[in-house]
PDB file of C-alpha atoms and ligand atoms in Angstrom:
ATOM      1  CA  UNK A 287       1.698 -17.246  30.989  1.00  0.00           C
ATOM      2  CA  UNK A 288       0.610 -20.668  29.796  1.00  0.00           C
ATOM      3  CA  UNK A 289       3.217 -21.461  27.145  1.00  0.00           C
ATOM      4  CA  UNK A 290       1.489 -24.700  26.127  1.00  0.00           C
ATOM      5  CA  UNK A 291      -1.552 -22.881  24.944  1.00  0.00           C
ATOM      6  CA  UNK A 292      -0.635 -19.351  23.944  1.00  0.00           C
ATOM      7  CA  UNK A 293      -3.545 -17.014  23.377  1.00  0.00           C
ATOM      8  CA  UNK A 294      -3.657 -15.665  19.859  1.00  0.00           C
ATOM      9  CA  UNK A 295      -6.036 -12.832  19.189  1.00  0.00           C
ATOM     10  CA  UNK A 296      -7.328 -12.135  15.680  1.00  0.00           C
ATOM     11  CA  UNK A 297      -8.817  -8.762  14.786  1.00  0.00           C
ATOM     12  CA  UNK A 298      -8.724  -8.061  11.065  1.00  0.00           C
ATOM     13  CA  UNK A 299     -11.603  -5.588  11.048  1.00  0.00           C
ATOM     14  CA  UNK A 300     -13.680  -7.992   8.941  1.00  0.00           C
ATOM     15  CA  UNK A 301     -15.762 -10.729  10.599  1.00  0.00           C
ATOM     16  CA  UNK A 302     -15.496 -13.179   7.703  1.00  0.00           C
ATOM     17  CA  UNK A 303     -11.721 -12.804   7.503  1.00  0.00           C
ATOM     18  CA  UNK A 304     -11.454 -13.311  11.259  1.00  0.00           C
ATOM     19  CA  UNK A 305     -13.502 -16.515  11.077  1.00  0.00           C
ATOM     20  CA  UNK A 306     -11.567 -17.805   8.066  1.00  0.00           C
ATOM     21  CA  UNK A 307      -8.196 -17.195   9.695  1.00  0.00           C
ATOM     22  CA  UNK A 308      -9.269 -18.732  12.963  1.00  0.00           C
ATOM     23  CA  UNK A 309     -10.590 -21.877  11.253  1.00  0.00           C
ATOM     24  CA  UNK A 310      -7.449 -22.250   9.097  1.00  0.00           C
ATOM     25  CA  UNK A 311      -5.078 -21.703  11.997  1.00  0.00           C
ATOM     26  CA  UNK A 312      -7.023 -23.877  14.431  1.00  0.00           C
ATOM     27  CA  UNK A 313      -6.882 -26.763  12.003  1.00  0.00           C
ATOM     28  CA  UNK A 314      -3.115 -26.412  11.602  1.00  0.00           C
ATOM     29  CA  UNK A 315      -2.368 -25.692  15.276  1.00  0.00           C
ATOM     30  CA  UNK A 316      -4.963 -27.395  17.499  1.00  0.00           C
ATOM     31  CA  UNK A 317      -3.002 -26.518  20.657  1.00  0.00           C
ATOM     32  CA  UNK A 318      -3.190 -22.755  20.469  1.00  0.00           C
ATOM     33  CA  UNK A 319      -6.041 -20.713  21.884  1.00  0.00           C
ATOM     34  CA  UNK A 320      -7.444 -18.664  19.003  1.00  0.00           C
ATOM     35  CA  UNK A 321      -9.796 -15.854  19.857  1.00  0.00           C
ATOM     36  CA  UNK A 322     -11.424 -13.147  17.817  1.00  0.00           C
ATOM     37  CA  UNK A 323     -11.829  -9.516  18.843  1.00  0.00           C
ATOM     38  CA  UNK A 324     -14.656  -7.948  16.874  1.00  0.00           C
ATOM     39  CA  UNK A 325     -14.201  -4.352  17.929  1.00  0.00           C
ATOM     40  CA  UNK A 326     -12.094  -2.057  20.039  1.00  0.00           C
ATOM     41  CA  UNK A 327     -13.879  -2.913  23.278  1.00  0.00           C
ATOM     42  CA  UNK A 328     -13.371  -6.600  22.599  1.00  0.00           C
ATOM     43  CA  UNK A 329      -9.709  -5.988  21.845  1.00  0.00           C
ATOM     44  CA  UNK A 330      -9.157  -4.096  25.080  1.00  0.00           C
ATOM     45  CA  UNK A 331     -10.865  -6.836  27.080  1.00  0.00           C
ATOM     46  CA  UNK A 332      -8.897  -9.687  25.531  1.00  0.00           C
ATOM     47  CA  UNK A 333      -5.460  -8.142  24.992  1.00  0.00           C
ATOM     48  CA  UNK A 334      -4.218  -8.551  28.584  1.00  0.00           C
ATOM     49  CA  UNK A 335      -4.071 -12.345  28.013  1.00  0.00           C
ATOM     50  CA  UNK A 336      -2.798 -12.329  24.439  1.00  0.00           C
ATOM     51  CA  UNK A 337       0.676 -13.430  23.462  1.00  0.00           C
ATOM     52  CA  UNK A 338       0.091 -12.845  19.764  1.00  0.00           C
ATOM     53  CA  UNK A 339      -2.088 -10.288  18.000  1.00  0.00           C
ATOM     54  CA  UNK A 340      -2.967 -10.637  14.325  1.00  0.00           C
ATOM     55  CA  UNK A 341      -4.663  -7.403  13.436  1.00  0.00           C
ATOM     56  CA  UNK A 342      -5.373  -4.639  10.972  1.00  0.00           C
ATOM     57  CA  UNK A 343      -6.846  -1.149  11.302  1.00  0.00           C
ATOM     58  CA  UNK A 344      -6.900  -1.123  15.075  1.00  0.00           C
ATOM     59  CA  UNK A 345      -6.238   1.815  17.417  1.00  0.00           C
ATOM     60  CA  UNK A 346      -2.587   1.285  18.356  1.00  0.00           C
ATOM     61  CA  UNK A 347      -3.147   2.798  21.793  1.00  0.00           C
ATOM     62  CA  UNK A 348      -4.694  -0.527  22.861  1.00  0.00           C
ATOM     63  CA  UNK A 349      -1.219  -2.081  22.814  1.00  0.00           C
ATOM     64  CA  UNK A 350      -0.419  -0.396  26.107  1.00  0.00           C
ATOM     65  CA  UNK A 351      -2.838  -2.866  27.713  1.00  0.00           C
ATOM     66  CA  UNK A 352      -1.076  -5.945  26.350  1.00  0.00           C
ATOM     67  CA  UNK A 353       1.632  -6.901  28.867  1.00  0.00           C
ATOM     68  CA  UNK A 354       2.089 -10.453  27.522  1.00  0.00           C
ATOM     69  CA  UNK A 355       2.236  -9.542  23.849  1.00  0.00           C
ATOM     70  CA  UNK A 356       5.323 -10.936  22.101  1.00  0.00           C
ATOM     71  CA  UNK A 357       4.357 -10.769  18.437  1.00  0.00           C
ATOM     72  CA  UNK A 358       2.164  -8.469  16.396  1.00  0.00           C
ATOM     73  CA  UNK A 359       1.321  -9.782  12.933  1.00  0.00           C
ATOM     74  CA  UNK A 360      -0.116  -6.948  10.867  1.00  0.00           C
ATOM     75  CA  UNK A 361      -2.698  -8.225   8.391  1.00  0.00           C
ATOM     76  CA  UNK A 362      -1.688  -5.699   5.743  1.00  0.00           C
ATOM     77  CA  UNK A 363       1.452  -4.226   4.230  1.00  0.00           C
ATOM     78  CA  UNK A 364       1.768  -0.759   5.772  1.00  0.00           C
ATOM     79  CA  UNK A 365       3.188  -0.340   9.268  1.00  0.00           C
ATOM     80  CA  UNK A 366       2.746   3.444   9.315  1.00  0.00           C
ATOM     81  CA  UNK A 367      -0.055   3.230  11.891  1.00  0.00           C
ATOM     82  CA  UNK A 368       2.592   2.220  14.460  1.00  0.00           C
ATOM     83  CA  UNK A 369       4.820   5.223  13.879  1.00  0.00           C
ATOM     84  CA  UNK A 370       5.264   7.376  16.939  1.00  0.00           C
ATOM     85  CA  UNK A 371       4.043   4.585  19.223  1.00  0.00           C
ATOM     86  CA  UNK A 372       6.387   3.391  21.930  1.00  0.00           C
ATOM     87  CA  UNK A 373       6.403  -0.389  21.575  1.00  0.00           C
ATOM     88  CA  UNK A 374       8.183  -2.797  23.918  1.00  0.00           C
ATOM     89  CA  UNK A 375      11.648  -3.632  22.518  1.00  0.00           C
ATOM     90  CA  UNK A 376      10.961  -7.368  22.741  1.00  0.00           C
ATOM     91  CA  UNK A 377       7.781  -7.138  20.622  1.00  0.00           C
ATOM     92  CA  UNK A 378       8.270  -8.567  17.113  1.00  0.00           C
ATOM     93  CA  UNK A 379       6.215  -6.898  14.403  1.00  0.00           C
ATOM     94  CA  UNK A 380       5.642  -8.570  11.043  1.00  0.00           C
ATOM     95  CA  UNK A 381       3.556  -7.587   8.051  1.00  0.00           C
ATOM     96  CA  UNK A 382       2.135  -9.165   4.903  1.00  0.00           C
ATOM     97  CA  UNK A 383       4.385  -9.152   1.823  1.00  0.00           C
ATOM     98  CA  UNK A 384       4.198 -10.628  -1.644  1.00  0.00           C
ATOM     99  CA  UNK A 385       0.407 -10.679  -1.571  1.00  0.00           C
ATOM    100  CA  UNK A 386      -0.771  -7.305  -2.843  1.00  0.00           C
ATOM    101  CA  UNK A 387       1.568  -6.882  -5.833  1.00  0.00           C
ATOM    102  CA  UNK A 388      -0.635  -8.466  -8.470  1.00  0.00           C
ATOM    103  CA  UNK A 389      -3.789  -6.524  -7.647  1.00  0.00           C
ATOM    104  CA  UNK A 390      -1.896  -3.240  -7.284  1.00  0.00           C
ATOM    105  CA  UNK A 391      -0.034  -3.788 -10.543  1.00  0.00           C
ATOM    106  CA  UNK A 392      -3.314  -4.519 -12.340  1.00  0.00           C
ATOM    107  CA  UNK A 393      -4.807  -1.396 -10.779  1.00  0.00           C
ATOM    108  CA  UNK A 394      -1.873   0.689 -11.969  1.00  0.00           C
ATOM    109  CA  UNK A 395      -2.065  -0.648 -15.508  1.00  0.00           C
ATOM    110  CA  UNK A 396      -5.860  -0.169 -15.585  1.00  0.00           C
ATOM    111  CA  UNK A 397      -5.621   3.544 -14.787  1.00  0.00           C
ATOM    112  CA  UNK A 398      -2.585   4.221 -16.955  1.00  0.00           C
ATOM    113  CA  UNK A 399      -4.471   2.636 -19.848  1.00  0.00           C
ATOM    114  CA  UNK A 400      -7.646   4.535 -18.947  1.00  0.00           C
ATOM    115  CA  UNK A 401      -5.620   7.713 -19.307  1.00  0.00           C
ATOM    116  CA  UNK A 402      -3.788   6.748 -22.503  1.00  0.00           C
ATOM    117  CA  UNK A 403      -6.905   5.394 -24.189  1.00  0.00           C
ATOM    118  CA  UNK A 404      -9.094   8.293 -23.002  1.00  0.00           C
ATOM    119  CA  UNK A 405     -11.712   5.998 -21.469  1.00  0.00           C
ATOM    120  CA  UNK A 406     -13.475   8.803 -19.662  1.00  0.00           C
ATOM    121  CA  UNK A 407     -13.765  10.955 -22.775  1.00  0.00           C
ATOM    122  CA  UNK A 408     -15.130   8.142 -24.928  1.00  0.00           C
ATOM    123  CA  UNK A 409     -17.605   6.964 -22.311  1.00  0.00           C
ATOM    124  CA  UNK A 410     -18.881  10.544 -21.953  1.00  0.00           C
ATOM    125  CA  UNK A 411     -19.175  10.743 -25.739  1.00  0.00           C
ATOM    126  CA  UNK A 412     -21.037   7.436 -25.806  1.00  0.00           C
ATOM    127  CA  UNK A 413     -23.583   8.765 -23.327  1.00  0.00           C
ATOM    128  CA  UNK A 414     -24.258  11.651 -25.745  1.00  0.00           C
ATOM    129  CA  UNK A 415     -24.114   9.370 -28.827  1.00  0.00           C
ATOM    130  CA  UNK A 416     -21.313  11.581 -30.054  1.00  0.00           C
ATOM    131  CA  UNK A 417     -18.892  10.299 -32.719  1.00  0.00           C
ATOM    132  CA  UNK A 418     -15.739  12.419 -32.316  1.00  0.00           C
ATOM    133  CA  UNK A 419     -12.484  10.543 -33.005  1.00  0.00           C
ATOM    134  CA  UNK A 420      -9.348  11.595 -31.177  1.00  0.00           C
ATOM    135  CA  UNK A 421      -6.157   9.607 -31.149  1.00  0.00           C
ATOM    136  CA  UNK A 422      -5.360   7.455 -28.098  1.00  0.00           C
ATOM    137  CA  UNK A 423      -1.767   7.231 -26.885  1.00  0.00           C
ATOM    138  CA  UNK A 424       0.445   4.189 -26.432  1.00  0.00           C
ATOM    139  CA  UNK A 425       1.962   3.080 -23.149  1.00  0.00           C
ATOM    140  CA  UNK A 426       4.594   1.228 -25.154  1.00  0.00           C
ATOM    141  CA  UNK A 427       7.722   3.322 -25.432  1.00  0.00           C
ATOM    142  CA  UNK A 428       6.726   5.720 -22.649  1.00  0.00           C
ATOM    143  CA  UNK A 429       8.685   5.979 -19.423  1.00  0.00           C
ATOM    144  CA  UNK A 430       7.137   4.930 -16.128  1.00  0.00           C
ATOM    145  CA  UNK A 431       8.841   5.854 -12.868  1.00  0.00           C
ATOM    146  CA  UNK A 432       8.023   3.509 -10.006  1.00  0.00           C
ATOM    147  CA  UNK A 433       8.778   5.214  -6.699  1.00  0.00           C
ATOM    148  CA  UNK A 434       9.106   2.429  -4.121  1.00  0.00           C
ATOM    149  CA  UNK A 435      10.652  -0.851  -5.241  1.00  0.00           C
ATOM    150  CA  UNK A 436       9.491  -3.347  -2.637  1.00  0.00           C
ATOM    151  CA  UNK A 437       7.579  -6.437  -3.726  1.00  0.00           C
ATOM    152  CA  UNK A 438       4.633  -4.338  -4.938  1.00  0.00           C
ATOM    153  CA  UNK A 439       6.751  -1.866  -6.894  1.00  0.00           C
ATOM    154  CA  UNK A 440       8.658  -4.716  -8.521  1.00  0.00           C
ATOM    155  CA  UNK A 441       5.454  -6.345  -9.692  1.00  0.00           C
ATOM    156  CA  UNK A 442       4.330  -3.022 -11.154  1.00  0.00           C
ATOM    157  CA  UNK A 443       7.700  -2.721 -12.906  1.00  0.00           C
ATOM    158  CA  UNK A 444       7.285  -6.223 -14.321  1.00  0.00           C
ATOM    159  CA  UNK A 445       3.795  -5.498 -15.708  1.00  0.00           C
ATOM    160  CA  UNK A 446       4.858  -2.145 -17.169  1.00  0.00           C
ATOM    161  CA  UNK A 447       7.891  -3.776 -18.784  1.00  0.00           C
ATOM    162  CA  UNK A 448       5.618  -6.405 -20.343  1.00  0.00           C
ATOM    163  CA  UNK A 449       3.704  -3.559 -22.022  1.00  0.00           C
ATOM    164  CA  UNK A 450       6.895  -2.247 -23.602  1.00  0.00           C
ATOM    165  CA  UNK A 451       7.388   0.686 -21.251  1.00  0.00           C
ATOM    166  CA  UNK A 452      10.770   2.014 -20.232  1.00  0.00           C
ATOM    167  CA  UNK A 453      10.839   1.357 -16.485  1.00  0.00           C
ATOM    168  CA  UNK A 454      12.860   3.453 -14.066  1.00  0.00           C
ATOM    169  CA  UNK A 455      12.642   3.338 -10.301  1.00  0.00           C
ATOM    170  CA  UNK A 456      13.296   5.220  -7.088  1.00  0.00           C
ATOM    171  CA  UNK A 457      14.349   3.615  -3.813  1.00  0.00           C
ATOM    172  CA  UNK A 458      16.358   4.465  -0.702  1.00  0.00           C
ATOM    173  CA  UNK A 459      19.376   2.369  -1.487  1.00  0.00           C
ATOM    174  CA  UNK A 460      21.432   2.063  -4.632  1.00  0.00           C
ATOM    175  CA  UNK A 461      21.347  -1.307  -6.366  1.00  0.00           C
ATOM    176  CA  UNK A 462      19.955  -3.061  -9.387  1.00  0.00           C
ATOM    177  CA  UNK A 463      16.386  -4.280  -9.404  1.00  0.00           C
ATOM    178  CA  UNK A 464      15.225  -6.893 -11.920  1.00  0.00           C
ATOM    179  CA  UNK A 465      12.948  -5.381 -14.556  1.00  0.00           C
ATOM    180  CA  UNK A 466      14.007  -1.806 -13.779  1.00  0.00           C
ATOM    181  CA  UNK A 467      16.258  -0.163 -16.369  1.00  0.00           C
ATOM    182  CA  UNK A 468      17.622   2.554 -14.100  1.00  0.00           C
ATOM    183  CA  UNK A 469      17.388   2.831 -10.329  1.00  0.00           C
ATOM    184  CA  UNK A 470      17.638   6.276  -8.708  1.00  0.00           C
ATOM    185  CA  UNK A 471      18.196   6.748  -4.992  1.00  0.00           C
ATOM    186  CA  UNK A 472      16.082   9.081  -2.858  1.00  0.00           C
ATOM    187  CA  UNK A 473      18.850  11.707  -3.127  1.00  0.00           C
ATOM    188  CA  UNK A 474      18.508  11.559  -6.914  1.00  0.00           C
ATOM    189  CA  UNK A 475      14.775  12.223  -6.934  1.00  0.00           C
ATOM    190  CA  UNK A 476      15.236  15.514  -8.798  1.00  0.00           C
ATOM    191  CA  UNK A 477      16.857  13.638 -11.695  1.00  0.00           C
ATOM    192  CA  UNK A 478      14.244  10.884 -11.580  1.00  0.00           C
ATOM    193  CA  UNK A 479      11.090  13.015 -11.739  1.00  0.00           C
ATOM    194  CA  UNK A 480      11.682  14.862 -15.047  1.00  0.00           C
ATOM    195  CA  UNK A 481      12.056  11.543 -16.866  1.00  0.00           C
ATOM    196  CA  UNK A 482       8.620  10.160 -15.997  1.00  0.00           C
ATOM    197  CA  UNK A 483       5.666  10.166 -18.402  1.00  0.00           C
ATOM    198  CA  UNK A 484       3.870   8.110 -15.752  1.00  0.00           C
ATOM    199  CA  UNK A 485       4.767   8.297 -12.084  1.00  0.00           C
ATOM    200  CA  UNK A 486       3.626   5.566  -9.712  1.00  0.00           C
ATOM    201  CA  UNK A 487       3.891   6.271  -5.980  1.00  0.00           C
ATOM    202  CA  UNK A 488       3.984   3.038  -4.030  1.00  0.00           C
ATOM    203  CA  UNK A 489       6.192   4.028  -1.128  1.00  0.00           C
ATOM    204  CA  UNK A 490       5.447   3.180   2.486  1.00  0.00           C
ATOM    205  CA  UNK A 491       4.334   5.982   4.782  1.00  0.00           C
ATOM    206  CA  UNK A 492       7.398   6.941   6.803  1.00  0.00           C
ATOM    207  CA  UNK A 493       8.909  10.155   8.151  1.00  0.00           C
ATOM    208  CA  UNK A 494      11.137  10.231   5.050  1.00  0.00           C
ATOM    209  CA  UNK A 495       8.352   9.830   2.520  1.00  0.00           C
ATOM    210  CA  UNK A 496       5.901  12.236   4.144  1.00  0.00           C
ATOM    211  CA  UNK A 497       5.352  15.143   1.748  1.00  0.00           C
ATOM    212  CA  UNK A 498       8.151  13.961  -0.506  1.00  0.00           C
ATOM    213  CA  UNK A 499       6.251  15.613  -3.327  1.00  0.00           C
ATOM    214  CA  UNK A 500       5.458  19.238  -2.628  1.00  0.00           C
ATOM    215  CA  UNK A 501       5.067  22.011  -5.190  1.00  0.00           C
ATOM    216  CA  UNK A 502       8.837  22.293  -5.836  1.00  0.00           C
ATOM    217  CA  UNK A 503       9.091  18.646  -6.715  1.00  0.00           C
ATOM    218  CA  UNK A 504       5.845  18.626  -8.652  1.00  0.00           C
ATOM    219  CA  UNK A 505       7.361  21.358 -10.804  1.00  0.00           C
ATOM    220  CA  UNK A 506      10.192  19.025 -11.710  1.00  0.00           C
ATOM    221  CA  UNK A 507       7.898  16.281 -12.969  1.00  0.00           C
ATOM    222  CA  UNK A 508       7.757  16.112 -16.766  1.00  0.00           C
ATOM    223  CA  UNK A 509       4.908  18.295 -18.024  1.00  0.00           C
ATOM    224  CA  UNK A 510       1.875  16.195 -18.883  1.00  0.00           C
ATOM    225  CA  UNK A 511       2.887  13.340 -16.585  1.00  0.00           C
ATOM    226  CA  UNK A 512       0.110  11.077 -15.264  1.00  0.00           C
ATOM    227  CA  UNK A 513       0.322  10.192 -11.572  1.00  0.00           C
ATOM    228  CA  UNK A 514      -0.816   6.960  -9.932  1.00  0.00           C
ATOM    229  CA  UNK A 515      -0.809   7.123  -6.130  1.00  0.00           C
ATOM    230  CA  UNK A 516      -1.419   3.823  -4.345  1.00  0.00           C
ATOM    231  CA  UNK A 517       1.036   3.723  -1.416  1.00  0.00           C
ATOM    232  CA  UNK A 518       0.201   6.293   1.234  1.00  0.00           C
ATOM    233  CA  UNK A 519      -1.671   9.538   0.698  1.00  0.00           C
ATOM    234  CA  UNK A 520       0.710  11.753   2.661  1.00  0.00           C
ATOM    235  CA  UNK A 521       3.601  11.123   0.255  1.00  0.00           C
ATOM    236  CA  UNK A 522       2.243  13.939  -1.884  1.00  0.00           C
ATOM    237  CA  UNK A 523       1.080  17.262  -0.423  1.00  0.00           C
ATOM    238  CA  UNK A 524      -2.532  17.214  -1.532  1.00  0.00           C
ATOM    239  CA  UNK A 525      -2.931  20.975  -1.800  1.00  0.00           C
ATOM    240  CA  UNK A 526       0.082  21.172  -4.111  1.00  0.00           C
ATOM    241  CA  UNK A 527      -1.229  18.220  -6.088  1.00  0.00           C
ATOM    242  CA  UNK A 528      -4.493  20.061  -6.722  1.00  0.00           C
ATOM    243  CA  UNK A 529      -2.515  23.066  -8.027  1.00  0.00           C
ATOM    244  CA  UNK A 530      -0.382  20.875 -10.309  1.00  0.00           C
ATOM    245  CA  UNK A 531      -3.500  19.237 -11.736  1.00  0.00           C
ATOM    246  CA  UNK A 532      -5.286  22.551 -12.204  1.00  0.00           C
ATOM    247  CA  UNK A 533      -2.307  24.099 -13.940  1.00  0.00           C
ATOM    248  CA  UNK A 534      -1.931  21.075 -16.239  1.00  0.00           C
ATOM    249  CA  UNK A 535       1.586  20.323 -15.060  1.00  0.00           C
ATOM    250  CA  UNK A 536       0.163  16.909 -14.299  1.00  0.00           C
ATOM    251  CA  UNK A 537      -2.165  15.711 -17.069  1.00  0.00           C
ATOM    252  CA  UNK A 538      -4.139  13.668 -14.583  1.00  0.00           C
ATOM    253  CA  UNK A 539      -4.002  11.350 -11.619  1.00  0.00           C
ATOM    254  CA  UNK A 540      -5.423   8.084 -10.351  1.00  0.00           C
ATOM    255  CA  UNK A 541      -5.581   8.413  -6.589  1.00  0.00           C
ATOM    256  CA  UNK A 542      -6.349   5.478  -4.320  1.00  0.00           C
ATOM    257  CA  UNK A 543      -4.861   6.924  -1.120  1.00  0.00           C
ATOM    258  CA  UNK A 544      -5.269  10.314   0.500  1.00  0.00           C
ATOM    259  CA  UNK A 545      -4.000  12.436   3.347  1.00  0.00           C
ATOM    260  CA  UNK A 546      -7.371  11.918   5.025  1.00  0.00           C
ATOM    261  CA  UNK A 547      -9.478   8.858   4.394  1.00  0.00           C
ATOM    262  CA  UNK A 548     -12.318   8.810   3.578  1.00  0.00           C
ATOM    263  CA  UNK A 549     -11.509  11.767   1.309  1.00  0.00           C
ATOM    264  CA  UNK A 550     -13.549  14.675   2.752  1.00  0.00           C
ATOM    265  CA  UNK A 551     -16.458  15.857   0.604  1.00  0.00           C
ATOM    266  CA  UNK A 552     -14.871  19.333   0.624  1.00  0.00           C
ATOM    267  CA  UNK A 553     -11.828  18.111  -1.331  1.00  0.00           C
ATOM    268  CA  UNK A 554     -11.520  19.786  -4.754  1.00  0.00           C
ATOM    269  CA  UNK A 555     -10.173  16.474  -6.074  1.00  0.00           C
ATOM    270  CA  UNK A 556     -13.707  15.057  -6.217  1.00  0.00           C
ATOM    271  CA  UNK A 557     -14.721  17.527  -8.890  1.00  0.00           C
ATOM    272  CA  UNK A 558     -11.681  17.312 -11.154  1.00  0.00           C
ATOM    273  CA  UNK A 559     -12.270  15.848 -14.591  1.00  0.00           C
ATOM    274  CA  UNK A 560      -8.674  14.651 -14.922  1.00  0.00           C
ATOM    275  CA  UNK A 561      -8.682  12.719 -11.641  1.00  0.00           C
ATOM    276  CA  UNK A 562      -9.789   9.180 -10.922  1.00  0.00           C
ATOM    277  CA  UNK A 563     -10.634   8.550  -7.286  1.00  0.00           C
ATOM    278  CA  UNK A 564     -10.848   5.082  -5.771  1.00  0.00           C
ATOM    279  CA  UNK A 565     -11.399   4.403  -2.050  1.00  0.00           C
ATOM    280  CA  UNK A 566      -8.135   2.656  -1.041  1.00  0.00           C
ATOM    281  CA  UNK A 567      -8.964  -0.573  -2.848  1.00  0.00           C
ATOM    282  CA  UNK A 568      -5.960  -1.192  -5.088  1.00  0.00           C
ATOM    283  CA  UNK A 569      -4.504  -3.936  -2.867  1.00  0.00           C
ATOM    284  CA  UNK A 570      -7.043  -6.740  -2.680  1.00  0.00           C
ATOM    285  CA  UNK A 571      -7.025  -8.122   0.848  1.00  0.00           C
ATOM    286  CA  UNK A 572      -8.439 -11.652   0.644  1.00  0.00           C
ATOM    287  CA  UNK A 573      -8.491 -13.943   3.654  1.00  0.00           C
ATOM    288  CA  UNK A 574      -7.324 -16.905   1.572  1.00  0.00           C
ATOM    289  CA  UNK A 575      -4.189 -14.976   0.578  1.00  0.00           C
ATOM    290  CA  UNK A 576      -3.461 -13.916   4.152  1.00  0.00           C
ATOM    291  CA  UNK A 577      -3.719 -17.383   5.651  1.00  0.00           C
ATOM    292  CA  UNK A 578      -0.581 -19.024   4.122  1.00  0.00           C
ATOM    293  CA  UNK A 579       1.959 -16.395   5.261  1.00  0.00           C
ATOM    294  CA  UNK A 580       0.305 -16.074   8.667  1.00  0.00           C
ATOM    295  CA  UNK A 581       0.270 -19.835   9.096  1.00  0.00           C
ATOM    296  CA  UNK A 582       3.933 -20.087   8.130  1.00  0.00           C
ATOM    297  CA  UNK A 583       4.850 -17.414  10.642  1.00  0.00           C
ATOM    298  CA  UNK A 584       2.811 -18.998  13.420  1.00  0.00           C
ATOM    299  CA  UNK A 585       4.608 -22.274  12.764  1.00  0.00           C
ATOM    300  CA  UNK A 586       7.910 -20.441  13.121  1.00  0.00           C
ATOM    301  CA  UNK A 587       6.757 -18.639  16.243  1.00  0.00           C
ATOM    302  CA  UNK A 588       5.661 -21.832  17.965  1.00  0.00           C
ATOM    303  CA  UNK A 589       8.989 -23.475  17.120  1.00  0.00           C
ATOM    304  CA  UNK A 590      10.915 -20.481  18.380  1.00  0.00           C
ATOM    305  CA  UNK A 591      12.312 -19.758  14.906  1.00  0.00           C
ATOM    306  CA  UNK A 592      12.943 -16.355  13.353  1.00  0.00           C
ATOM    307  CA  UNK A 593       9.758 -14.786  11.943  1.00  0.00           C
ATOM    308  CA  UNK A 594       9.433 -13.813   8.266  1.00  0.00           C
ATOM    309  CA  UNK A 595       8.534 -10.339   7.058  1.00  0.00           C
ATOM    310  CA  UNK A 596       9.802  -8.507  10.114  1.00  0.00           C
ATOM    311  CA  UNK A 597       9.061  -4.793  10.122  1.00  0.00           C
ATOM    312  CA  UNK A 598      11.992  -2.568  11.006  1.00  0.00           C
ATOM    313  CA  UNK A 599      10.219  -0.047  13.186  1.00  0.00           C
ATOM    314  CA  UNK A 600      13.024   2.506  12.889  1.00  0.00           C
ATOM    315  CA  UNK A 601      12.634   2.519   9.120  1.00  0.00           C
ATOM    316  CA  UNK A 602       8.877   2.243   9.322  1.00  0.00           C
ATOM    317  CA  UNK A 603       8.419  -0.709   6.941  1.00  0.00           C
TER     318      UNK A 603
HETATM  319  C1  GLV H 109      -2.949  -1.224   2.738  1.00  0.00           C
HETATM  320  O1  GLV H 109      -2.945  -0.051   2.552  1.00  0.00           O
HETATM  321  C2  GLV H 109      -1.850  -1.951   3.311  1.00  0.00           C
HETATM  322  O2  GLV H 109      -0.901  -1.318   3.802  1.00  0.00           O
HETATM  323  O3  GLV H 109      -1.897  -3.197   3.319  1.00  0.00           O
END
């Protein structure tokens, strides 16, 4: 291995992002060899030489052909794609944090307001030139439960608090979180759910969160609750979700993530009038936001310092 000029492979899944990252990193670190892998074949060909991989949405199986790999920088937040993969113990995995909170908090507020202010109903009425008043609701004074209190969940809590909502939260460990009036632990989920007028799921996809919400739990949610799901689709059992929406236990849902993506055309969710579907876009992934944390970590790596935003692979995030 040539330690003077380590090979760093970039494969974000987007050609413009790849080029932007390479240019920004090359300028800051002229002595590293930066290469781009455009597709899976390219990745497989170049990985045997790579010491660092900066990647997103890649088939994890390719890592078995990367004997020199020391550091994997994920170019997104979720590390769930690595679960079940045997990775070398000496491989450091890092992700992107503190970047997606603002866009995901805005997304959450947009759809909670769409629900409270009946945007769909009034836009349908407008199309028919129909003047039928019905009273919108307030978010102020209502309780929002944020399940998942990492950097994204905290930003959502902050925005909801600014709108005068009562903010409660759910996380693995006990402990206070700024902007959250009451924190419930995972074991207390059955006390947490009945208090939520709005429930925001922003948990990582791990073995513990998979199918956390099945029909039993969905029955505990306060009747008429509105769900926003933006973390990972398998946190809620989709079949049970459809039932809860059909029965009116949930008043509606804004779903950005699904058990299978793209959402299959056969899914009943597509046709439900109380559901908003977006194609996994709530976290805006801009190259200019990725560059600073990646650059900082590469600086640390080259100096032999501890990397930031390490993923604990046992926990899955
Ligand atoms: C997107 O889903 C991410 O994990 O960054």
